[in-house]
PDB file of C-alpha atoms in Angstrom:
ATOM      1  CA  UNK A  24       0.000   0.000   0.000  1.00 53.00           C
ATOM      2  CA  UNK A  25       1.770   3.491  -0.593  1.00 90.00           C
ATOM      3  CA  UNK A  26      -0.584   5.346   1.191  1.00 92.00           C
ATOM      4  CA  UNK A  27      -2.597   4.743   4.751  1.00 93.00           C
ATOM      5  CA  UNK A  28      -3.947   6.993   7.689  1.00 93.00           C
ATOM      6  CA  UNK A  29      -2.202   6.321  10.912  1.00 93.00           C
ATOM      7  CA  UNK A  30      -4.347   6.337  13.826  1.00 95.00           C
ATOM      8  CA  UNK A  31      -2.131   6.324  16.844  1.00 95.00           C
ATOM      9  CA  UNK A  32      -1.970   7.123  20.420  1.00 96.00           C
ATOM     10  CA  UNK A  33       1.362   7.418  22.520  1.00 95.00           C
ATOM     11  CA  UNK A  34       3.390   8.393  25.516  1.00 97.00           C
ATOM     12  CA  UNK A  35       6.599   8.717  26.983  1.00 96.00           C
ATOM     13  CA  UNK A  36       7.588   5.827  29.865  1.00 96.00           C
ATOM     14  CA  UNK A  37       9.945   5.759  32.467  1.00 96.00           C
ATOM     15  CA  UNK A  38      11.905   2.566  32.561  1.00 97.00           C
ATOM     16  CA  UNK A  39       9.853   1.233  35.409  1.00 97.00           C
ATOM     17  CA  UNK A  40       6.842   1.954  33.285  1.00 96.00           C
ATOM     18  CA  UNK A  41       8.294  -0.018  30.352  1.00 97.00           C
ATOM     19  CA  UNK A  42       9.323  -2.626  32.643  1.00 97.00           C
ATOM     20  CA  UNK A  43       6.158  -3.062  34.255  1.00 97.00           C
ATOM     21  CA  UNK A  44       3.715  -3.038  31.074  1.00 97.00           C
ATOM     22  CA  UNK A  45       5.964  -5.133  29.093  1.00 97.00           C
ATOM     23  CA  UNK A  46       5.458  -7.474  31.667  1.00 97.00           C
ATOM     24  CA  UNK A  47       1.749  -7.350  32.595  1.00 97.00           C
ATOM     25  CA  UNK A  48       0.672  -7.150  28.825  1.00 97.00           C
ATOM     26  CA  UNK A  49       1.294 -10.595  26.339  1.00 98.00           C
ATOM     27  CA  UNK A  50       4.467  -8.681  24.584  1.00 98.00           C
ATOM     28  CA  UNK A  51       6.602 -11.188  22.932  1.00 97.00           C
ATOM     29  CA  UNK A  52       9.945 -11.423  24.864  1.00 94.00           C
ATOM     30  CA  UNK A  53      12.492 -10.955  22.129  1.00 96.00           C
ATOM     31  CA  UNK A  54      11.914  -7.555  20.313  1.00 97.00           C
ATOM     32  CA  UNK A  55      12.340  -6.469  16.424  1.00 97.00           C
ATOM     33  CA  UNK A  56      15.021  -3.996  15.901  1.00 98.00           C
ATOM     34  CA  UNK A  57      14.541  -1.465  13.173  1.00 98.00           C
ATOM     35  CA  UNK A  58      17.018   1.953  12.698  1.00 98.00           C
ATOM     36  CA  UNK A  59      14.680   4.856  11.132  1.00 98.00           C
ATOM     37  CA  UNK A  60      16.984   7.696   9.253  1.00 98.00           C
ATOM     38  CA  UNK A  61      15.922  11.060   9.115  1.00 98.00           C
ATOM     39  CA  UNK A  62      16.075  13.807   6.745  1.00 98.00           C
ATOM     40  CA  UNK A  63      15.219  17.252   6.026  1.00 98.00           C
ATOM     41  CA  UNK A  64      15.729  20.354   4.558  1.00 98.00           C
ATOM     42  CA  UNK A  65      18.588  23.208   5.610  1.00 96.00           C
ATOM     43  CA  UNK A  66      15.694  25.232   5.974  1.00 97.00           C
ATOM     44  CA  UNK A  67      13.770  22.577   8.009  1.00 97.00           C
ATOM     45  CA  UNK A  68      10.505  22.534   5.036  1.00 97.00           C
ATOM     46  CA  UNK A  69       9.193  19.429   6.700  1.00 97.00           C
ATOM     47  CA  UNK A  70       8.857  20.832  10.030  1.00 96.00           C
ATOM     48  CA  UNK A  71       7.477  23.612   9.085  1.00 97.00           C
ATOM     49  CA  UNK A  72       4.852  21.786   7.566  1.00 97.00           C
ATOM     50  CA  UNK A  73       4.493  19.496   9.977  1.00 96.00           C
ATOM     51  CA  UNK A  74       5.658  16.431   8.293  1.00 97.00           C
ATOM     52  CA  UNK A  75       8.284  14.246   8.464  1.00 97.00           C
ATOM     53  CA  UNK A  76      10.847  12.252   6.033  1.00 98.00           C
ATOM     54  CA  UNK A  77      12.375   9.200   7.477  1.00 98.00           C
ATOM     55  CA  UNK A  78      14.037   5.486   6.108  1.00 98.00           C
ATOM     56  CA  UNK A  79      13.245   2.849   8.214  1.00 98.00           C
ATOM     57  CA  UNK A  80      15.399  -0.294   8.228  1.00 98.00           C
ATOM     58  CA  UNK A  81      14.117  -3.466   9.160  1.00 97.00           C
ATOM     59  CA  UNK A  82      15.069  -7.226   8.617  1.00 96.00           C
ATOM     60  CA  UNK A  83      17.251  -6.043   5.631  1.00 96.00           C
ATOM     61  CA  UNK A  84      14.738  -4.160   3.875  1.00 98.00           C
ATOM     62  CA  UNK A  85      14.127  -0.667   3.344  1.00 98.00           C
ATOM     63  CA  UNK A  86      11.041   2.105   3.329  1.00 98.00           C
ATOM     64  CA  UNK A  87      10.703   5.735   2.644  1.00 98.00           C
ATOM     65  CA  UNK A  88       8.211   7.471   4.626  1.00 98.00           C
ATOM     66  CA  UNK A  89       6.729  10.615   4.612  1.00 98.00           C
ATOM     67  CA  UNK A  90       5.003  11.281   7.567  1.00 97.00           C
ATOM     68  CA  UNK A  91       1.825  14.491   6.935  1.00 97.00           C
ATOM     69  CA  UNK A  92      -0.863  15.268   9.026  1.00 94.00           C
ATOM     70  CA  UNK A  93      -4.452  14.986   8.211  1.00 93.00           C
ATOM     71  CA  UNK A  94      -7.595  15.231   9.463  1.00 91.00           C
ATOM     72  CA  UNK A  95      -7.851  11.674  10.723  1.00 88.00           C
ATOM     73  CA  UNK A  96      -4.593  11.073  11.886  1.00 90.00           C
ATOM     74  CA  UNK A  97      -1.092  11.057  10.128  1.00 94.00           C
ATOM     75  CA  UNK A  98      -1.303  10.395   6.099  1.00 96.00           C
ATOM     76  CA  UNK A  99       1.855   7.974   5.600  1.00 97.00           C
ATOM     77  CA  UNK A 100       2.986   7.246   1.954  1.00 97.00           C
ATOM     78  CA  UNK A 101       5.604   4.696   1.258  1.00 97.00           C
ATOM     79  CA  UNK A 102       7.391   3.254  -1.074  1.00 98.00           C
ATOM     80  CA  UNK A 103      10.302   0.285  -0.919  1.00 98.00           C
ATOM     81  CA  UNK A 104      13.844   1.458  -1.722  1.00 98.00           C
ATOM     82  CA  UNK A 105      16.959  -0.778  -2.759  1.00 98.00           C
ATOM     83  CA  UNK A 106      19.843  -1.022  -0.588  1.00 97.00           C
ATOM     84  CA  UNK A 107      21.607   1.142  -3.062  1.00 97.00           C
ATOM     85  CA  UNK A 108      19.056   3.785  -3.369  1.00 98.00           C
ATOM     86  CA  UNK A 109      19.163   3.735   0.920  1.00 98.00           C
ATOM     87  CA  UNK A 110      22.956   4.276   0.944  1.00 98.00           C
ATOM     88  CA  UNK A 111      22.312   6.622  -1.821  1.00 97.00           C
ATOM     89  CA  UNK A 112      20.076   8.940   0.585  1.00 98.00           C
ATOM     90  CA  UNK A 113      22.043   9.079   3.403  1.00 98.00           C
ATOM     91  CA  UNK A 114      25.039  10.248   1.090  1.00 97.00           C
ATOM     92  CA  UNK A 115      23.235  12.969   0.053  1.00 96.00           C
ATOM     93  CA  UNK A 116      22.043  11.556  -3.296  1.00 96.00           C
ATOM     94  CA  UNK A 117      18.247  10.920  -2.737  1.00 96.00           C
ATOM     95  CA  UNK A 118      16.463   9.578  -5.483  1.00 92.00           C
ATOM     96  CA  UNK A 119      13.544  10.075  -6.679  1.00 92.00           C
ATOM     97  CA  UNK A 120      10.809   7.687  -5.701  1.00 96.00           C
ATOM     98  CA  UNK A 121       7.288   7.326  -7.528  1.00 95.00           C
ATOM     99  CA  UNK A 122       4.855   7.945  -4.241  1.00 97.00           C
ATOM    100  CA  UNK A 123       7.155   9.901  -1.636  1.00 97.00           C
ATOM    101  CA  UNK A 124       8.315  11.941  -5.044  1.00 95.00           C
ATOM    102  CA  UNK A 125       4.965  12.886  -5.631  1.00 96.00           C
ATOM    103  CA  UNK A 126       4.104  13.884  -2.499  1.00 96.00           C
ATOM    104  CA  UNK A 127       7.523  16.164  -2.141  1.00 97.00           C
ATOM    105  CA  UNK A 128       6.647  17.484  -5.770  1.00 96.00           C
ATOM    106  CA  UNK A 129       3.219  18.677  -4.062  1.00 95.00           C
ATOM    107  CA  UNK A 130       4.868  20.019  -0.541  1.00 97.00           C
ATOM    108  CA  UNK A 131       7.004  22.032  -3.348  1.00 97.00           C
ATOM    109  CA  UNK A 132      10.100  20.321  -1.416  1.00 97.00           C
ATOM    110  CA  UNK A 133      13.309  20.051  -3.892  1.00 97.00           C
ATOM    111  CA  UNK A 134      14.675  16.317  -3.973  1.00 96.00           C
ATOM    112  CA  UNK A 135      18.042  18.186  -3.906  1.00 96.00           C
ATOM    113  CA  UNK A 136      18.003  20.027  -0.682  1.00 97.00           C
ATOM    114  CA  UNK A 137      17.308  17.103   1.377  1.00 98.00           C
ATOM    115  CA  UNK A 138      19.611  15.873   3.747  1.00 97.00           C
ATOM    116  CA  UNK A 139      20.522  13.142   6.636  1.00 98.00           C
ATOM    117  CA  UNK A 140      20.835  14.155   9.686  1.00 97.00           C
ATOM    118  CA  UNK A 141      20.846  10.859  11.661  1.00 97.00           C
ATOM    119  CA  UNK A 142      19.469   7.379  12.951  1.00 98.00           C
ATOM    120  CA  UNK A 143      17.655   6.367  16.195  1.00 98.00           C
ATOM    121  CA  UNK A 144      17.897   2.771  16.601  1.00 98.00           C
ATOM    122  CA  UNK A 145      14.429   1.341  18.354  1.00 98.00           C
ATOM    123  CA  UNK A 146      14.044  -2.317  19.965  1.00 98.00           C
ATOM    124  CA  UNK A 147      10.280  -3.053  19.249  1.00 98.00           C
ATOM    125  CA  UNK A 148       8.177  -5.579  20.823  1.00 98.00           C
ATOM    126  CA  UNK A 149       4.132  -5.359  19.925  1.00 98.00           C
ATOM    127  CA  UNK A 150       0.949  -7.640  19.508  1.00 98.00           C
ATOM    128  CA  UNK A 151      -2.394  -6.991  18.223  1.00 97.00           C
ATOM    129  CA  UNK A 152      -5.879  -7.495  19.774  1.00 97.00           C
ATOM    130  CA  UNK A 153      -8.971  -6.726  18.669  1.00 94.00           C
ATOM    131  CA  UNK A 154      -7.907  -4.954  15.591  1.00 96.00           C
ATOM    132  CA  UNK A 155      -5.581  -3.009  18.261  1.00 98.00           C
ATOM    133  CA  UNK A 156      -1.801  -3.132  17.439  1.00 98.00           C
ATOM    134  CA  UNK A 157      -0.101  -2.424  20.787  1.00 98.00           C
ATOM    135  CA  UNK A 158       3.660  -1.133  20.618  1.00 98.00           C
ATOM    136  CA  UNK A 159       6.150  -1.001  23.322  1.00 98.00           C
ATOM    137  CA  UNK A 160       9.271   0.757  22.114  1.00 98.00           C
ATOM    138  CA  UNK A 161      13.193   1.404  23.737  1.00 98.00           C
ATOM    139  CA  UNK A 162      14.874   4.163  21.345  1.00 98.00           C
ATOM    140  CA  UNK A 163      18.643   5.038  21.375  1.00 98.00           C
ATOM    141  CA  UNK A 164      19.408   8.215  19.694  1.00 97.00           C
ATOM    142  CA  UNK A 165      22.712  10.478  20.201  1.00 96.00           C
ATOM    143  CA  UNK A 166      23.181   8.827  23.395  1.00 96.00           C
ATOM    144  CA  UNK A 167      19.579   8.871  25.172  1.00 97.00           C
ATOM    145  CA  UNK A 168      17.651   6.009  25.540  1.00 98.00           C
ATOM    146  CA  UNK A 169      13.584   7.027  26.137  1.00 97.00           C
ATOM    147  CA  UNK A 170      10.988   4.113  26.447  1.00 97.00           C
ATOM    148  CA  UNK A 171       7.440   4.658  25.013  1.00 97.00           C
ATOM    149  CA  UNK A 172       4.144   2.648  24.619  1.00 97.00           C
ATOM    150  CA  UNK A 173       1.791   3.839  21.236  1.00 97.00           C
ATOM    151  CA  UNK A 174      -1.507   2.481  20.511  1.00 97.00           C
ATOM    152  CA  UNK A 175      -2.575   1.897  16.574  1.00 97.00           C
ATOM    153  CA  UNK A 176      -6.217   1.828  16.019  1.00 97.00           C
ATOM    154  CA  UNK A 177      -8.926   1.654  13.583  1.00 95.00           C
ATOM    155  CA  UNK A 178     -10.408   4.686  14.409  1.00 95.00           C
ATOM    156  CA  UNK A 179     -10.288   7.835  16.884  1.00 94.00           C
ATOM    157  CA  UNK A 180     -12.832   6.804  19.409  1.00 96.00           C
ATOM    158  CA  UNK A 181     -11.501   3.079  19.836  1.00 97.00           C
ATOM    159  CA  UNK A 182      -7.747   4.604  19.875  1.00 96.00           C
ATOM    160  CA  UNK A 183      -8.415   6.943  22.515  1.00 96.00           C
ATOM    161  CA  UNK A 184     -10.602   4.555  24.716  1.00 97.00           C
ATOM    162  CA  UNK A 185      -7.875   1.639  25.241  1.00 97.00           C
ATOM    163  CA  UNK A 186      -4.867   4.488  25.884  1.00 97.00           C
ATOM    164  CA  UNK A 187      -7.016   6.135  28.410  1.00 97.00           C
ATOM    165  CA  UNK A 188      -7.627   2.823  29.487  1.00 97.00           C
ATOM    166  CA  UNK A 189      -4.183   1.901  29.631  1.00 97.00           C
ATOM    167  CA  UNK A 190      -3.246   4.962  30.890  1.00 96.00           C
ATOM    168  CA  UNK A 191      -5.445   4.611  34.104  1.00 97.00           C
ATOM    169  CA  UNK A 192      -4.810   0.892  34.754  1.00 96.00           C
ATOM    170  CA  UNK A 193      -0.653   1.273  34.874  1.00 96.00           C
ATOM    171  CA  UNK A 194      -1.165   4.692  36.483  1.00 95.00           C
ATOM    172  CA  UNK A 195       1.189   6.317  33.814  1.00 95.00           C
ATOM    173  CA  UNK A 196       1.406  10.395  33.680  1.00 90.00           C
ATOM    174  CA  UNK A 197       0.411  11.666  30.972  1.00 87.00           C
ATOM    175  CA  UNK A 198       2.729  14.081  29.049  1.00 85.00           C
ATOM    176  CA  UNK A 199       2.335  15.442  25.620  1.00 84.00           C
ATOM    177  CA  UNK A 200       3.747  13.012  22.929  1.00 82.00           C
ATOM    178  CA  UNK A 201       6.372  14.060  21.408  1.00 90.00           C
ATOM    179  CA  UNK A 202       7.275  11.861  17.830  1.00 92.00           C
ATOM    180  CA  UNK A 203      10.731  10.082  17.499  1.00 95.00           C
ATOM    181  CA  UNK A 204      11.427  12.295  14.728  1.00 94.00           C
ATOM    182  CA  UNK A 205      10.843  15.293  17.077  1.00 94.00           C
ATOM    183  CA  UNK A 206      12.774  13.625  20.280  1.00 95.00           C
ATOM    184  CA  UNK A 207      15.810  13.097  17.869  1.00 96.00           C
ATOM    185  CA  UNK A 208      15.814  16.723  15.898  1.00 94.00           C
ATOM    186  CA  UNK A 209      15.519  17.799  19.977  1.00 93.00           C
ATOM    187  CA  UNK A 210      18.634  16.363  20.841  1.00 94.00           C
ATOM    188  CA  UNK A 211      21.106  17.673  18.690  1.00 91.00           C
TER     189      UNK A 211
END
């Protein structure tokens, strides 16, 4: 698929937090490890537009993202890149691609002035219930490590009543979520 709305929910955790969800919930024990790469402009176009432009490796294979918002959620559009066309990004020779290219064609974003500006490396673990994907996350970015849980749901209403639900039963304080992308671009 090379487009889909993303309806998610998510918050920061402390390490107990983590710790104590990943053990009360049916997470697998062994986790998925995936390194997303970001880009952006010198002028920082995707931010100020509120999107985001990542690669996300994961068992050897390779996606370009572009993250937008809309009215439902987040639009995502994808599209599968080659090794070579990966390594070709992060050299600073992106390639075109036929979705994400339209879409940066649109957002009048120059394939040209995008850049790399680093990885955050995440160890995943998640299951799915009732159409509910839950996610447990442990990121390590420019040496911080920050835990998080994020809720993917079908729609708004479900979404929100499982985190709230969640939120409540493992007495977690809420904060206001703050996207990987975001956390790393903060620590620089």
């Amino acid at each position: 698929m090379a487009q889909e709305i993303e309806i998610e929910y998510k918050v920061l955790l402390t390490k107990k937090e983590y710790e104590n969800i990943a053990s009360s919930l049916p997470f697998p024990t062994n986790s998925v490890n995936q390194v997303n790469y970001y880009f952006e402009t010198k002028q920082f176009d995707f931010k100020k537009q509120h999107s985001a432009l990542r690669i996300r490796e994961k068992n050897n294979k390779y996606t370009l993202t572009l993250k937008q918002p809309h009215v439902e959620g987040i639009l995502e559009t994808h599209d599968n890149i080659t090794e070579e066309e990966y390594k070709n990004w992060l050299k600073g020779n992106p390639t075109p691609t036929v979705h994400v290219g339209k879409q940066l064609e649109y957002m009048g974003i120059p394939i040209k002035e995008i850049k790399y500006f680093g990885s955050l490396s995440t160890e995943r673990k998640s299951y799915k219930a009732e159409d509910i994907l839950y996610v447990l996350d442990k990121s390590t970015y420019n040496g911080k490590i920050d835990y998080e849980l994020e809720i993917e749901a079908p729609s708004q209403e479900k979404g929100r009543e499982v985190f709230n639900q969640l939120i409540q039963n493992y007495r977690i304080t809420r904060k206001e979520p703050i996207t990987k992308i975001e956390r790393f671009f903060y620590s620089l």
